[in-house]
Structure formats: structure tokens, C-alpha cells
PDB file of C-alpha atoms in Angstrom:
ATOM      1  CA  UNK A   1    -164.188-123.573  87.680  1.00  0.00           C
ATOM      2  CA  UNK A   2    -161.857-126.666  87.863  1.00  0.00           C
ATOM      3  CA  UNK A   3    -162.484-129.671  85.204  1.00  0.00           C
ATOM      4  CA  UNK A   4    -163.766-132.097  88.108  1.00  0.00           C
ATOM      5  CA  UNK A   5    -166.613-129.474  89.311  1.00  0.00           C
ATOM      6  CA  UNK A   6    -167.594-128.818  85.755  1.00  0.00           C
ATOM      7  CA  UNK A   7    -170.252-131.572  85.085  1.00  0.00           C
ATOM      8  CA  UNK A   8    -171.725-131.386  88.858  1.00  0.00           C
ATOM      9  CA  UNK A   9    -172.066-127.762  88.768  1.00  0.00           C
ATOM     10  CA  UNK A  10    -173.689-127.647  85.073  1.00  0.00           C
ATOM     11  CA  UNK A  11    -176.041-130.410  86.167  1.00  0.00           C
ATOM     12  CA  UNK A  12    -177.053-128.417  89.271  1.00  0.00           C
ATOM     13  CA  UNK A  13    -177.763-125.456  87.079  1.00  0.00           C
ATOM     14  CA  UNK A  14    -179.852-127.656  84.741  1.00  0.00           C
ATOM     15  CA  UNK A  15    -182.012-128.819  87.619  1.00  0.00           C
ATOM     16  CA  UNK A  16    -182.079-125.291  89.007  1.00  0.00           C
ATOM     17  CA  UNK A  17    -183.524-124.020  85.426  1.00  0.00           C
ATOM     18  CA  UNK A  18    -186.079-126.924  84.976  1.00  0.00           C
ATOM     19  CA  UNK A  19    -187.375-125.777  88.546  1.00  0.00           C
ATOM     20  CA  UNK A  20    -187.413-122.319  87.586  1.00  0.00           C
ATOM     21  CA  UNK A  21    -189.325-123.215  84.226  1.00  0.00           C
ATOM     22  CA  UNK A  22    -192.001-124.796  86.456  1.00  0.00           C
ATOM     23  CA  UNK A  23    -192.173-121.615  88.885  1.00  0.00           C
ATOM     24  CA  UNK A  24    -192.397-118.936  86.102  1.00  0.00           C
ATOM     25  CA  UNK A  25    -195.058-118.625  83.309  1.00  0.00           C
ATOM     26  CA  UNK A  26    -197.864-116.334  82.389  1.00  0.00           C
ATOM     27  CA  UNK A  27    -198.952-116.627  86.066  1.00  0.00           C
ATOM     28  CA  UNK A  28    -196.037-117.311  88.690  1.00  0.00           C
ATOM     29  CA  UNK A  29    -196.590-120.175  90.940  1.00  0.00           C
ATOM     30  CA  UNK A  30    -195.173-119.872  94.651  1.00  0.00           C
ATOM     31  CA  UNK A  31    -192.111-122.199  95.421  1.00  0.00           C
ATOM     32  CA  UNK A  32    -194.130-124.446  97.819  1.00  0.00           C
ATOM     33  CA  UNK A  33    -196.800-125.043  95.444  1.00  0.00           C
ATOM     34  CA  UNK A  34    -194.623-126.037  92.638  1.00  0.00           C
ATOM     35  CA  UNK A  35    -192.612-128.306  94.892  1.00  0.00           C
ATOM     36  CA  UNK A  36    -195.827-129.948  96.266  1.00  0.00           C
ATOM     37  CA  UNK A  37    -197.151-130.451  92.764  1.00  0.00           C
ATOM     38  CA  UNK A  38    -193.951-131.961  91.532  1.00  0.00           C
ATOM     39  CA  UNK A  39    -194.290-134.427  94.536  1.00  0.00           C
ATOM     40  CA  UNK A  40    -197.741-135.407  93.657  1.00  0.00           C
ATOM     41  CA  UNK A  41    -199.438-133.262  96.305  1.00  0.00           C
ATOM     42  CA  UNK A  42    -200.940-129.896  96.286  1.00  0.00           C
ATOM     43  CA  UNK A  43    -204.097-128.920  94.325  1.00  0.00           C
ATOM     44  CA  UNK A  44    -205.233-130.630  91.344  1.00  0.00           C
ATOM     45  CA  UNK A  45    -204.974-127.711  89.145  1.00  0.00           C
ATOM     46  CA  UNK A  46    -201.483-126.888  89.981  1.00  0.00           C
ATOM     47  CA  UNK A  47    -200.430-130.693  89.358  1.00  0.00           C
ATOM     48  CA  UNK A  48    -202.207-130.213  85.834  1.00  0.00           C
ATOM     49  CA  UNK A  49    -200.148-127.189  85.103  1.00  0.00           C
ATOM     50  CA  UNK A  50    -196.937-128.453  86.193  1.00  0.00           C
ATOM     51  CA  UNK A  51    -197.257-132.109  84.801  1.00  0.00           C
ATOM     52  CA  UNK A  52    -199.143-131.499  81.705  1.00  0.00           C
ATOM     53  CA  UNK A  53    -197.840-127.934  80.392  1.00  0.00           C
ATOM     54  CA  UNK A  54    -194.903-126.492  82.457  1.00  0.00           C
ATOM     55  CA  UNK A  55    -192.492-129.689  83.079  1.00  0.00           C
ATOM     56  CA  UNK A  56    -192.890-131.180  79.619  1.00  0.00           C
ATOM     57  CA  UNK A  57    -192.045-128.004  77.929  1.00  0.00           C
ATOM     58  CA  UNK A  58    -188.999-127.689  80.083  1.00  0.00           C
ATOM     59  CA  UNK A  59    -187.826-131.154  79.368  1.00  0.00           C
ATOM     60  CA  UNK A  60    -188.345-130.899  75.786  1.00  0.00           C
ATOM     61  CA  UNK A  61    -186.087-127.832  75.572  1.00  0.00           C
ATOM     62  CA  UNK A  62    -183.547-129.333  77.789  1.00  0.00           C
ATOM     63  CA  UNK A  63    -183.338-132.563  75.672  1.00  0.00           C
ATOM     64  CA  UNK A  64    -183.349-130.746  72.280  1.00  0.00           C
ATOM     65  CA  UNK A  65    -180.611-128.589  73.765  1.00  0.00           C
ATOM     66  CA  UNK A  66    -178.512-131.642  75.034  1.00  0.00           C
ATOM     67  CA  UNK A  67    -178.791-133.748  71.741  1.00  0.00           C
ATOM     68  CA  UNK A  68    -177.808-130.670  69.732  1.00  0.00           C
ATOM     69  CA  UNK A  69    -174.820-129.814  72.198  1.00  0.00           C
ATOM     70  CA  UNK A  70    -173.208-133.121  72.146  1.00  0.00           C
ATOM     71  CA  UNK A  71    -173.741-133.689  68.440  1.00  0.00           C
ATOM     72  CA  UNK A  72    -171.981-130.281  67.663  1.00  0.00           C
ATOM     73  CA  UNK A  73    -169.098-131.141  70.085  1.00  0.00           C
ATOM     74  CA  UNK A  74    -168.821-134.767  68.297  1.00  0.00           C
ATOM     75  CA  UNK A  75    -169.264-133.202  64.726  1.00  0.00           C
ATOM     76  CA  UNK A  76    -166.376-130.578  65.736  1.00  0.00           C
ATOM     77  CA  UNK A  77    -164.191-133.432  66.955  1.00  0.00           C
ATOM     78  CA  UNK A  78    -164.810-135.589  63.722  1.00  0.00           C
ATOM     79  CA  UNK A  79    -164.324-132.735  61.327  1.00  0.00           C
ATOM     80  CA  UNK A  80    -161.768-131.003  63.544  1.00  0.00           C
ATOM     81  CA  UNK A  81    -163.590-127.612  62.964  1.00  0.00           C
ATOM     82  CA  UNK A  82    -164.842-125.382  65.812  1.00  0.00           C
ATOM     83  CA  UNK A  83    -167.493-124.159  63.219  1.00  0.00           C
ATOM     84  CA  UNK A  84    -169.033-127.440  62.704  1.00  0.00           C
ATOM     85  CA  UNK A  85    -172.522-127.764  64.265  1.00  0.00           C
ATOM     86  CA  UNK A  86    -175.780-129.693  63.009  1.00  0.00           C
ATOM     87  CA  UNK A  87    -177.494-126.209  62.152  1.00  0.00           C
ATOM     88  CA  UNK A  88    -174.571-124.745  60.362  1.00  0.00           C
ATOM     89  CA  UNK A  89    -174.007-127.791  58.395  1.00  0.00           C
ATOM     90  CA  UNK A  90    -177.406-128.218  57.120  1.00  0.00           C
ATOM     91  CA  UNK A  91    -178.208-131.469  59.327  1.00  0.00           C
ATOM     92  CA  UNK A  92    -181.045-129.816  61.188  1.00  0.00           C
ATOM     93  CA  UNK A  93    -182.392-128.462  57.938  1.00  0.00           C
ATOM     94  CA  UNK A  94    -182.345-131.662  56.246  1.00  0.00           C
ATOM     95  CA  UNK A  95    -184.012-133.543  59.264  1.00  0.00           C
ATOM     96  CA  UNK A  96    -186.685-130.774  59.254  1.00  0.00           C
ATOM     97  CA  UNK A  97    -187.272-131.440  55.489  1.00  0.00           C
ATOM     98  CA  UNK A  98    -187.766-135.059  55.768  1.00  0.00           C
ATOM     99  CA  UNK A  99    -190.104-134.439  58.872  1.00  0.00           C
ATOM    100  CA  UNK A 100    -192.029-131.869  56.946  1.00  0.00           C
ATOM    101  CA  UNK A 101    -192.262-134.391  54.113  1.00  0.00           C
ATOM    102  CA  UNK A 102    -193.819-136.832  56.585  1.00  0.00           C
ATOM    103  CA  UNK A 103    -196.443-134.130  57.916  1.00  0.00           C
ATOM    104  CA  UNK A 104    -197.265-132.982  54.383  1.00  0.00           C
ATOM    105  CA  UNK A 105    -198.182-136.251  53.082  1.00  0.00           C
ATOM    106  CA  UNK A 106    -200.106-137.400  56.138  1.00  0.00           C
ATOM    107  CA  UNK A 107    -197.551-140.276  56.962  1.00  0.00           C
ATOM    108  CA  UNK A 108    -197.657-139.415  60.527  1.00  0.00           C
ATOM    109  CA  UNK A 109    -201.272-140.431  60.938  1.00  0.00           C
ATOM    110  CA  UNK A 110    -200.181-143.980  60.026  1.00  0.00           C
ATOM    111  CA  UNK A 111    -197.906-144.222  62.840  1.00  0.00           C
ATOM    112  CA  UNK A 112    -196.348-141.776  65.343  1.00  0.00           C
ATOM    113  CA  UNK A 113    -192.916-143.117  64.964  1.00  0.00           C
ATOM    114  CA  UNK A 114    -192.838-142.269  61.493  1.00  0.00           C
ATOM    115  CA  UNK A 115    -191.998-138.660  62.483  1.00  0.00           C
ATOM    116  CA  UNK A 116    -188.875-139.287  64.363  1.00  0.00           C
ATOM    117  CA  UNK A 117    -187.830-141.860  61.920  1.00  0.00           C
ATOM    118  CA  UNK A 118    -188.177-139.449  59.034  1.00  0.00           C
ATOM    119  CA  UNK A 119    -186.248-136.650  60.821  1.00  0.00           C
ATOM    120  CA  UNK A 120    -183.562-139.057  61.808  1.00  0.00           C
ATOM    121  CA  UNK A 121    -183.157-140.367  58.090  1.00  0.00           C
ATOM    122  CA  UNK A 122    -182.738-136.635  56.882  1.00  0.00           C
ATOM    123  CA  UNK A 123    -180.205-135.864  59.584  1.00  0.00           C
ATOM    124  CA  UNK A 124    -178.125-139.070  58.863  1.00  0.00           C
ATOM    125  CA  UNK A 125    -178.084-138.515  55.264  1.00  0.00           C
ATOM    126  CA  UNK A 126    -176.865-135.140  55.906  1.00  0.00           C
ATOM    127  CA  UNK A 127    -174.171-135.825  58.395  1.00  0.00           C
ATOM    128  CA  UNK A 128    -172.811-138.915  55.900  1.00  0.00           C
ATOM    129  CA  UNK A 129    -172.721-136.404  52.906  1.00  0.00           C
ATOM    130  CA  UNK A 130    -170.534-134.155  55.379  1.00  0.00           C
ATOM    131  CA  UNK A 131    -168.400-137.033  56.649  1.00  0.00           C
ATOM    132  CA  UNK A 132    -167.805-138.062  53.208  1.00  0.00           C
ATOM    133  CA  UNK A 133    -166.934-134.543  52.003  1.00  0.00           C
ATOM    134  CA  UNK A 134    -164.633-134.205  55.264  1.00  0.00           C
ATOM    135  CA  UNK A 135    -162.482-137.303  54.157  1.00  0.00           C
ATOM    136  CA  UNK A 136    -162.038-135.910  50.909  1.00  0.00           C
ATOM    137  CA  UNK A 137    -160.984-132.168  51.815  1.00  0.00           C
ATOM    138  CA  UNK A 138    -159.283-130.422  54.663  1.00  0.00           C
ATOM    139  CA  UNK A 139    -160.954-127.084  53.844  1.00  0.00           C
ATOM    140  CA  UNK A 140    -163.140-125.685  56.391  1.00  0.00           C
ATOM    141  CA  UNK A 141    -164.625-123.096  53.958  1.00  0.00           C
ATOM    142  CA  UNK A 142    -165.649-126.285  51.637  1.00  0.00           C
ATOM    143  CA  UNK A 143    -167.330-127.962  54.537  1.00  0.00           C
ATOM    144  CA  UNK A 144    -169.406-124.795  55.362  1.00  0.00           C
ATOM    145  CA  UNK A 145    -170.113-124.086  51.836  1.00  0.00           C
ATOM    146  CA  UNK A 146    -171.512-127.831  51.564  1.00  0.00           C
ATOM    147  CA  UNK A 147    -173.424-127.262  54.876  1.00  0.00           C
ATOM    148  CA  UNK A 148    -174.929-123.998  53.352  1.00  0.00           C
ATOM    149  CA  UNK A 149    -175.974-125.714  50.227  1.00  0.00           C
ATOM    150  CA  UNK A 150    -177.700-128.689  52.219  1.00  0.00           C
ATOM    151  CA  UNK A 151    -179.417-125.720  54.325  1.00  0.00           C
ATOM    152  CA  UNK A 152    -180.495-123.890  51.133  1.00  0.00           C
ATOM    153  CA  UNK A 153    -181.739-126.751  49.196  1.00  0.00           C
ATOM    154  CA  UNK A 154    -183.564-128.177  52.257  1.00  0.00           C
ATOM    155  CA  UNK A 155    -185.265-124.761  52.723  1.00  0.00           C
ATOM    156  CA  UNK A 156    -186.211-124.563  49.221  1.00  0.00           C
ATOM    157  CA  UNK A 157    -188.023-127.865  49.148  1.00  0.00           C
ATOM    158  CA  UNK A 158    -189.672-126.958  52.535  1.00  0.00           C
ATOM    159  CA  UNK A 159    -190.833-123.512  50.989  1.00  0.00           C
ATOM    160  CA  UNK A 160    -192.179-125.662  47.982  1.00  0.00           C
ATOM    161  CA  UNK A 161    -194.221-127.952  50.318  1.00  0.00           C
ATOM    162  CA  UNK A 162    -195.579-124.901  52.422  1.00  0.00           C
ATOM    163  CA  UNK A 163    -196.570-123.293  48.888  1.00  0.00           C
ATOM    164  CA  UNK A 164    -198.396-126.520  48.150  1.00  0.00           C
ATOM    165  CA  UNK A 165    -199.997-126.952  51.592  1.00  0.00           C
ATOM    166  CA  UNK A 166    -203.480-128.201  51.236  1.00  0.00           C
ATOM    167  CA  UNK A 167    -204.793-126.183  54.069  1.00  0.00           C
ATOM    168  CA  UNK A 168    -203.906-123.721  56.846  1.00  0.00           C
ATOM    169  CA  UNK A 169    -203.512-126.183  59.375  1.00  0.00           C
ATOM    170  CA  UNK A 170    -200.806-128.167  57.431  1.00  0.00           C
ATOM    171  CA  UNK A 171    -199.074-125.097  56.817  1.00  0.00           C
ATOM    172  CA  UNK A 172    -198.859-123.983  60.479  1.00  0.00           C
ATOM    173  CA  UNK A 173    -197.388-127.360  61.392  1.00  0.00           C
ATOM    174  CA  UNK A 174    -194.599-126.959  58.743  1.00  0.00           C
ATOM    175  CA  UNK A 175    -193.782-123.449  59.989  1.00  0.00           C
ATOM    176  CA  UNK A 176    -193.524-124.746  63.548  1.00  0.00           C
ATOM    177  CA  UNK A 177    -190.978-127.314  62.234  1.00  0.00           C
ATOM    178  CA  UNK A 178    -189.000-124.484  60.273  1.00  0.00           C
ATOM    179  CA  UNK A 179    -188.943-121.991  63.116  1.00  0.00           C
ATOM    180  CA  UNK A 180    -188.515-124.496  65.971  1.00  0.00           C
ATOM    181  CA  UNK A 181    -190.700-124.609  69.334  1.00  0.00           C
ATOM    182  CA  UNK A 182    -191.126-126.722  72.506  1.00  0.00           C
ATOM    183  CA  UNK A 183    -194.802-125.236  73.077  1.00  0.00           C
ATOM    184  CA  UNK A 184    -197.593-127.712  73.964  1.00  0.00           C
ATOM    185  CA  UNK A 185    -195.016-130.483  74.205  1.00  0.00           C
ATOM    186  CA  UNK A 186    -196.289-133.708  76.233  1.00  0.00           C
ATOM    187  CA  UNK A 187    -194.569-136.660  77.947  1.00  0.00           C
ATOM    188  CA  UNK A 188    -195.723-138.941  75.353  1.00  0.00           C
ATOM    189  CA  UNK A 189    -193.799-136.909  72.676  1.00  0.00           C
ATOM    190  CA  UNK A 190    -190.952-136.901  74.665  1.00  0.00           C
ATOM    191  CA  UNK A 191    -190.960-140.779  75.317  1.00  0.00           C
ATOM    192  CA  UNK A 192    -191.465-141.067  71.530  1.00  0.00           C
ATOM    193  CA  UNK A 193    -188.019-139.599  70.736  1.00  0.00           C
ATOM    194  CA  UNK A 194    -185.955-140.380  73.978  1.00  0.00           C
ATOM    195  CA  UNK A 195    -184.749-143.985  72.786  1.00  0.00           C
ATOM    196  CA  UNK A 196    -183.183-142.242  69.530  1.00  0.00           C
ATOM    197  CA  UNK A 197    -181.605-139.404  71.885  1.00  0.00           C
ATOM    198  CA  UNK A 198    -180.338-142.149  74.295  1.00  0.00           C
ATOM    199  CA  UNK A 199    -179.046-144.451  71.428  1.00  0.00           C
ATOM    200  CA  UNK A 200    -177.238-141.425  69.704  1.00  0.00           C
ATOM    201  CA  UNK A 201    -175.782-140.188  72.916  1.00  0.00           C
ATOM    202  CA  UNK A 202    -174.458-143.762  73.840  1.00  0.00           C
ATOM    203  CA  UNK A 203    -173.027-144.018  70.213  1.00  0.00           C
ATOM    204  CA  UNK A 204    -170.958-140.679  70.675  1.00  0.00           C
ATOM    205  CA  UNK A 205    -169.843-141.374  74.367  1.00  0.00           C
ATOM    206  CA  UNK A 206    -168.472-144.889  73.402  1.00  0.00           C
ATOM    207  CA  UNK A 207    -166.617-143.819  70.405  1.00  0.00           C
ATOM    208  CA  UNK A 208    -165.594-140.616  72.223  1.00  0.00           C
ATOM    209  CA  UNK A 209    -161.765-141.695  72.659  1.00  0.00           C
ATOM    210  CA  UNK A 210    -161.444-141.750  68.686  1.00  0.00           C
ATOM    211  CA  UNK A 211    -162.370-137.937  68.511  1.00  0.00           C
ATOM    212  CA  UNK A 212    -159.516-137.317  71.070  1.00  0.00           C
ATOM    213  CA  UNK A 213    -157.032-139.160  68.841  1.00  0.00           C
ATOM    214  CA  UNK A 214    -158.296-137.274  65.683  1.00  0.00           C
ATOM    215  CA  UNK A 215    -156.906-134.116  67.067  1.00  0.00           C
ATOM    216  CA  UNK A 216    -153.438-135.457  66.036  1.00  0.00           C
ATOM    217  CA  UNK A 217    -154.630-135.632  62.430  1.00  0.00           C
ATOM    218  CA  UNK A 218    -156.021-138.673  60.528  1.00  0.00           C
ATOM    219  CA  UNK A 219    -152.681-140.375  59.694  1.00  0.00           C
ATOM    220  CA  UNK A 220    -151.493-140.007  63.209  1.00  0.00           C
ATOM    221  CA  UNK A 221    -154.696-141.093  64.860  1.00  0.00           C
ATOM    222  CA  UNK A 222    -154.517-144.053  62.183  1.00  0.00           C
ATOM    223  CA  UNK A 223    -150.948-144.741  63.223  1.00  0.00           C
ATOM    224  CA  UNK A 224    -152.116-145.143  66.788  1.00  0.00           C
ATOM    225  CA  UNK A 225    -154.671-147.649  66.034  1.00  0.00           C
ATOM    226  CA  UNK A 226    -157.626-145.738  65.301  1.00  0.00           C
ATOM    227  CA  UNK A 227    -160.130-147.171  62.606  1.00  0.00           C
ATOM    228  CA  UNK A 228    -161.129-144.054  60.933  1.00  0.00           C
ATOM    229  CA  UNK A 229    -163.952-145.545  59.073  1.00  0.00           C
ATOM    230  CA  UNK A 230    -165.608-146.858  62.057  1.00  0.00           C
ATOM    231  CA  UNK A 231    -165.076-143.759  63.863  1.00  0.00           C
ATOM    232  CA  UNK A 232    -166.724-141.802  61.163  1.00  0.00           C
ATOM    233  CA  UNK A 233    -169.643-144.332  60.961  1.00  0.00           C
ATOM    234  CA  UNK A 234    -170.422-144.412  64.692  1.00  0.00           C
ATOM    235  CA  UNK A 235    -170.121-140.506  64.763  1.00  0.00           C
ATOM    236  CA  UNK A 236    -172.425-139.982  61.956  1.00  0.00           C
ATOM    237  CA  UNK A 237    -174.947-142.461  63.446  1.00  0.00           C
ATOM    238  CA  UNK A 238    -174.886-141.072  66.908  1.00  0.00           C
ATOM    239  CA  UNK A 239    -175.206-137.313  65.510  1.00  0.00           C
ATOM    240  CA  UNK A 240    -177.823-138.249  63.075  1.00  0.00           C
ATOM    241  CA  UNK A 241    -179.932-140.028  65.655  1.00  0.00           C
ATOM    242  CA  UNK A 242    -179.602-137.226  68.293  1.00  0.00           C
ATOM    243  CA  UNK A 243    -180.197-134.487  66.094  1.00  0.00           C
ATOM    244  CA  UNK A 244    -183.035-135.932  64.068  1.00  0.00           C
ATOM    245  CA  UNK A 245    -184.652-136.776  67.224  1.00  0.00           C
ATOM    246  CA  UNK A 246    -184.272-133.273  68.438  1.00  0.00           C
ATOM    247  CA  UNK A 247    -185.914-132.218  65.280  1.00  0.00           C
ATOM    248  CA  UNK A 248    -188.823-134.484  65.579  1.00  0.00           C
ATOM    249  CA  UNK A 249    -189.431-133.002  69.077  1.00  0.00           C
ATOM    250  CA  UNK A 250    -188.663-129.282  68.860  1.00  0.00           C
ATOM    251  CA  UNK A 251    -188.014-128.501  65.066  1.00  0.00           C
ATOM    252  CA  UNK A 252    -184.985-126.890  63.652  1.00  0.00           C
ATOM    253  CA  UNK A 253    -183.175-125.071  66.177  1.00  0.00           C
ATOM    254  CA  UNK A 254    -179.755-123.640  65.276  1.00  0.00           C
ATOM    255  CA  UNK A 255    -176.308-122.250  66.794  1.00  0.00           C
ATOM    256  CA  UNK A 256    -176.716-123.811  70.405  1.00  0.00           C
ATOM    257  CA  UNK A 257    -174.711-126.718  69.196  1.00  0.00           C
ATOM    258  CA  UNK A 258    -171.882-124.571  68.125  1.00  0.00           C
ATOM    259  CA  UNK A 259    -172.060-122.146  71.213  1.00  0.00           C
ATOM    260  CA  UNK A 260    -171.949-124.654  74.018  1.00  0.00           C
ATOM    261  CA  UNK A 261    -168.855-126.662  72.711  1.00  0.00           C
ATOM    262  CA  UNK A 262    -166.994-123.590  72.197  1.00  0.00           C
ATOM    263  CA  UNK A 263    -167.449-122.426  75.779  1.00  0.00           C
ATOM    264  CA  UNK A 264    -166.988-125.939  77.088  1.00  0.00           C
ATOM    265  CA  UNK A 265    -163.584-126.686  75.081  1.00  0.00           C
ATOM    266  CA  UNK A 266    -161.061-124.268  76.967  1.00  0.00           C
ATOM    267  CA  UNK A 267    -162.342-125.724  80.182  1.00  0.00           C
ATOM    268  CA  UNK A 268    -161.660-129.476  79.373  1.00  0.00           C
ATOM    269  CA  UNK A 269    -157.991-128.634  77.540  1.00  0.00           C
ATOM    270  CA  UNK A 270    -159.682-128.693  74.068  1.00  0.00           C
ATOM    271  CA  UNK A 271    -160.171-132.415  74.485  1.00  0.00           C
ATOM    272  CA  UNK A 272    -163.178-133.446  72.237  1.00  0.00           C
ATOM    273  CA  UNK A 273    -164.120-136.584  74.226  1.00  0.00           C
ATOM    274  CA  UNK A 274    -164.160-134.693  77.505  1.00  0.00           C
ATOM    275  CA  UNK A 275    -166.297-132.007  75.958  1.00  0.00           C
ATOM    276  CA  UNK A 276    -169.100-134.246  75.043  1.00  0.00           C
ATOM    277  CA  UNK A 277    -171.141-134.484  78.284  1.00  0.00           C
ATOM    278  CA  UNK A 278    -170.336-130.834  79.543  1.00  0.00           C
ATOM    279  CA  UNK A 279    -171.581-129.454  76.176  1.00  0.00           C
ATOM    280  CA  UNK A 280    -174.798-131.466  76.200  1.00  0.00           C
ATOM    281  CA  UNK A 281    -175.461-129.971  79.925  1.00  0.00           C
ATOM    282  CA  UNK A 282    -174.484-126.652  78.805  1.00  0.00           C
ATOM    283  CA  UNK A 283    -176.678-126.566  75.621  1.00  0.00           C
ATOM    284  CA  UNK A 284    -179.585-127.879  77.666  1.00  0.00           C
ATOM    285  CA  UNK A 285    -179.280-125.320  80.163  1.00  0.00           C
ATOM    286  CA  UNK A 286    -179.249-122.418  77.352  1.00  0.00           C
ATOM    287  CA  UNK A 287    -182.320-123.718  75.742  1.00  0.00           C
ATOM    288  CA  UNK A 288    -184.132-123.961  78.934  1.00  0.00           C
ATOM    289  CA  UNK A 289    -183.313-120.433  80.009  1.00  0.00           C
ATOM    290  CA  UNK A 290    -183.927-119.191  76.427  1.00  0.00           C
ATOM    291  CA  UNK A 291    -187.469-120.878  76.526  1.00  0.00           C
ATOM    292  CA  UNK A 292    -188.292-119.355  79.719  1.00  0.00           C
ATOM    293  CA  UNK A 293    -187.571-115.861  78.146  1.00  0.00           C
ATOM    294  CA  UNK A 294    -189.773-116.999  75.267  1.00  0.00           C
ATOM    295  CA  UNK A 295    -192.535-117.602  77.779  1.00  0.00           C
ATOM    296  CA  UNK A 296    -191.923-114.308  79.962  1.00  0.00           C
ATOM    297  CA  UNK A 297    -191.604-111.849  77.008  1.00  0.00           C
ATOM    298  CA  UNK A 298    -194.742-109.775  76.718  1.00  0.00           C
ATOM    299  CA  UNK A 299    -195.812-110.206  73.355  1.00  0.00           C
ATOM    300  CA  UNK A 300    -199.243-110.945  71.523  1.00  0.00           C
ATOM    301  CA  UNK A 301    -197.716-113.909  69.660  1.00  0.00           C
ATOM    302  CA  UNK A 302    -195.061-116.126  71.528  1.00  0.00           C
ATOM    303  CA  UNK A 303    -191.665-115.944  69.768  1.00  0.00           C
ATOM    304  CA  UNK A 304    -190.387-119.486  68.310  1.00  0.00           C
ATOM    305  CA  UNK A 305    -187.537-121.124  70.582  1.00  0.00           C
ATOM    306  CA  UNK A 306    -185.566-121.509  67.231  1.00  0.00           C
ATOM    307  CA  UNK A 307    -185.789-117.857  66.499  1.00  0.00           C
ATOM    308  CA  UNK A 308    -184.527-116.502  69.920  1.00  0.00           C
ATOM    309  CA  UNK A 309    -181.753-119.464  69.576  1.00  0.00           C
ATOM    310  CA  UNK A 310    -180.920-117.696  66.337  1.00  0.00           C
ATOM    311  CA  UNK A 311    -180.657-114.288  67.502  1.00  0.00           C
ATOM    312  CA  UNK A 312    -178.256-115.503  70.245  1.00  0.00           C
ATOM    313  CA  UNK A 313    -176.272-117.730  68.366  1.00  0.00           C
ATOM    314  CA  UNK A 314    -175.798-116.145  65.146  1.00  0.00           C
ATOM    315  CA  UNK A 315    -173.861-113.202  66.452  1.00  0.00           C
ATOM    316  CA  UNK A 316    -171.674-115.693  68.417  1.00  0.00           C
ATOM    317  CA  UNK A 317    -170.960-117.815  65.366  1.00  0.00           C
ATOM    318  CA  UNK A 318    -169.726-114.569  63.372  1.00  0.00           C
ATOM    319  CA  UNK A 319    -167.354-113.721  66.419  1.00  0.00           C
ATOM    320  CA  UNK A 320    -165.929-117.617  66.405  1.00  0.00           C
ATOM    321  CA  UNK A 321    -165.599-117.446  62.828  1.00  0.00           C
ATOM    322  CA  UNK A 322    -163.769-114.061  63.062  1.00  0.00           C
ATOM    323  CA  UNK A 323    -161.514-115.011  66.148  1.00  0.00           C
ATOM    324  CA  UNK A 324    -160.618-118.284  64.339  1.00  0.00           C
ATOM    325  CA  UNK A 325    -159.508-116.424  61.030  1.00  0.00           C
ATOM    326  CA  UNK A 326    -157.410-114.031  63.207  1.00  0.00           C
ATOM    327  CA  UNK A 327    -155.756-117.110  65.038  1.00  0.00           C
ATOM    328  CA  UNK A 328    -155.215-118.772  61.639  1.00  0.00           C
ATOM    329  CA  UNK A 329    -153.739-115.534  60.209  1.00  0.00           C
TER     330      UNK A 329
END
């Protein structure tokens, strides 16, 4: 596939996947009925199913994937590390922790904006710590260990909150955030996080050129006029906003932010700036298809989207790590 056709092709596939998500479910709907329901006609029951259940869920999956995909591509460019990704580096876990904290103490009942703000705060704190560590060490292993430490610490605190949950309903909410799901999402919840995802995306795209310069190394990038502190700040801000908002919408979903950029990178000649939009589109496509699989899988209890993403992404992560080591060796 030529690079000029990459974004149009992925955009078309995303539209097809979103439409397929409206077609498929516990009861499949014919193409004509779905199209009529989307256009505002057809039976009121069809419109209810499409506009209240299936389309919001599919859009939530796509937005979550797109946010994680562009954040993963940006973090990989900033850290010059193909293993960097919000989930692997503990950013998603930190965002889940602060979101769970807001749920546990009932802060969400005060104002619905508190949930995305809490998740974004956790994501930005974790990303800032990683950026600071990256400025002090060139070791990929050190960064991964810091990410593992952040994930473990966040997971331990979430387990503590679950242990102390006052009732089963609070505990169920926390489990949802830990495992990740887009079930029962509404347009109201999407609109709540959309400004944060949009702001994060704009931050990353506007500063994408700096990521390309960083491929030369920090000294060379500074030599051609790149302000390293400004680049780190805006990349941290953008990734934190996008990742935090995705966690507020769907909980912690890992590995999609590492798989999508890895697939895209060779198609854009390993340019981090040119990989941002295609990575977002591919990651969104992956999560929509994964969620369709979740809904169609015959099981008593529906699998969580985060579990399916991890089952696909974790082996891919190991393969990328082994391949990188073989290349470095």
C-alpha cells in the first residue's frame, strides 16, 4: 500500500467497521434496516437499537483506540523506543487509579467532569515522570522497569480500594475500569471526553515535526533548532489528555498503542510525525473489530474489551521486544 493511500484506506476501513458494528450483535440486522435507522427513518425500535446501543458503543471503541494509537506513536517518537505505549509504561494504569479513586469516594456524583479530569491527571503525572526519566537515561530497560513499577503500584492501590469497597456495586465499577469495556456507553459519555481527546490530538499533531527531528538524537535535534523541553511538555500534555480521556471512557485497555504504530511505522518510512494519524486510525479499527468479536462470542458473561486487547497485544509486544533485541544484537 502506497503511503498516499494509507490514510484514505484506513479511514474507509474504519467506516466499514463502524457500520458492521451496527449490523452485528445478539440479533443481526439487515443492511437496509441499519442504513434507514442511521438516516433517521425505519422502525423506532431499530433507531433505538442503533442510536442508543450499537453506534455509541462502536464509536466509544473507535475513539478509545484512536486516542491510544496516537499517544503510543507519539510516546515512541519522544522516547525513541518502539516498546513505549501508554499501557506498557503505566500511563493507563495511573489514569485508571485516579479514575477509580474518584469513583470510590463518590466524587463523580458531584460533577460528571470529575471522572475525565481525574483520569487525565493520573495519565499526565505518569507521562511526566516517564519523560523526566527519559531525559536522564537512554536505557530502554530502565524506562520499561519504571513503567512496570508505575503499573504495579497503581494496580496495588486499585486492589486496596477494591478491598475496601463499601458495596458490591462500587466494586463492580472498579473492576470495569481495571478490565476495560465500552459496553453501555452513551453519546453523553462520548461528548464528555471528546474535547479532551481532541485537545490531546491537536497537541500531538501540531508538535509532530519535533518527533521527526528527535530520530536524529537529542543533541542533533537541538542543533537544528528543536526546543527539547517544549517538545517534551507538549507531547506529555497531548498523550496525557488523550490517554486519560480514553481511560475515562473505556477503562484501562493495553497494547493497542504499541501494535498499531509498529504496523504503521514501516509504511511511513519510520517517520514518527507521519505515523500519528495512521496509527490512530488503525488502533481505532482494531478496537472496533475486537469489540465486535466480544459481542459475537457465545459466552454467559461478556468478555471485557481490555482482556481481548491484552490477549492479542501481549504476544505482539513479546514478539516486537524479541525482534528488537535480535536487531540490536
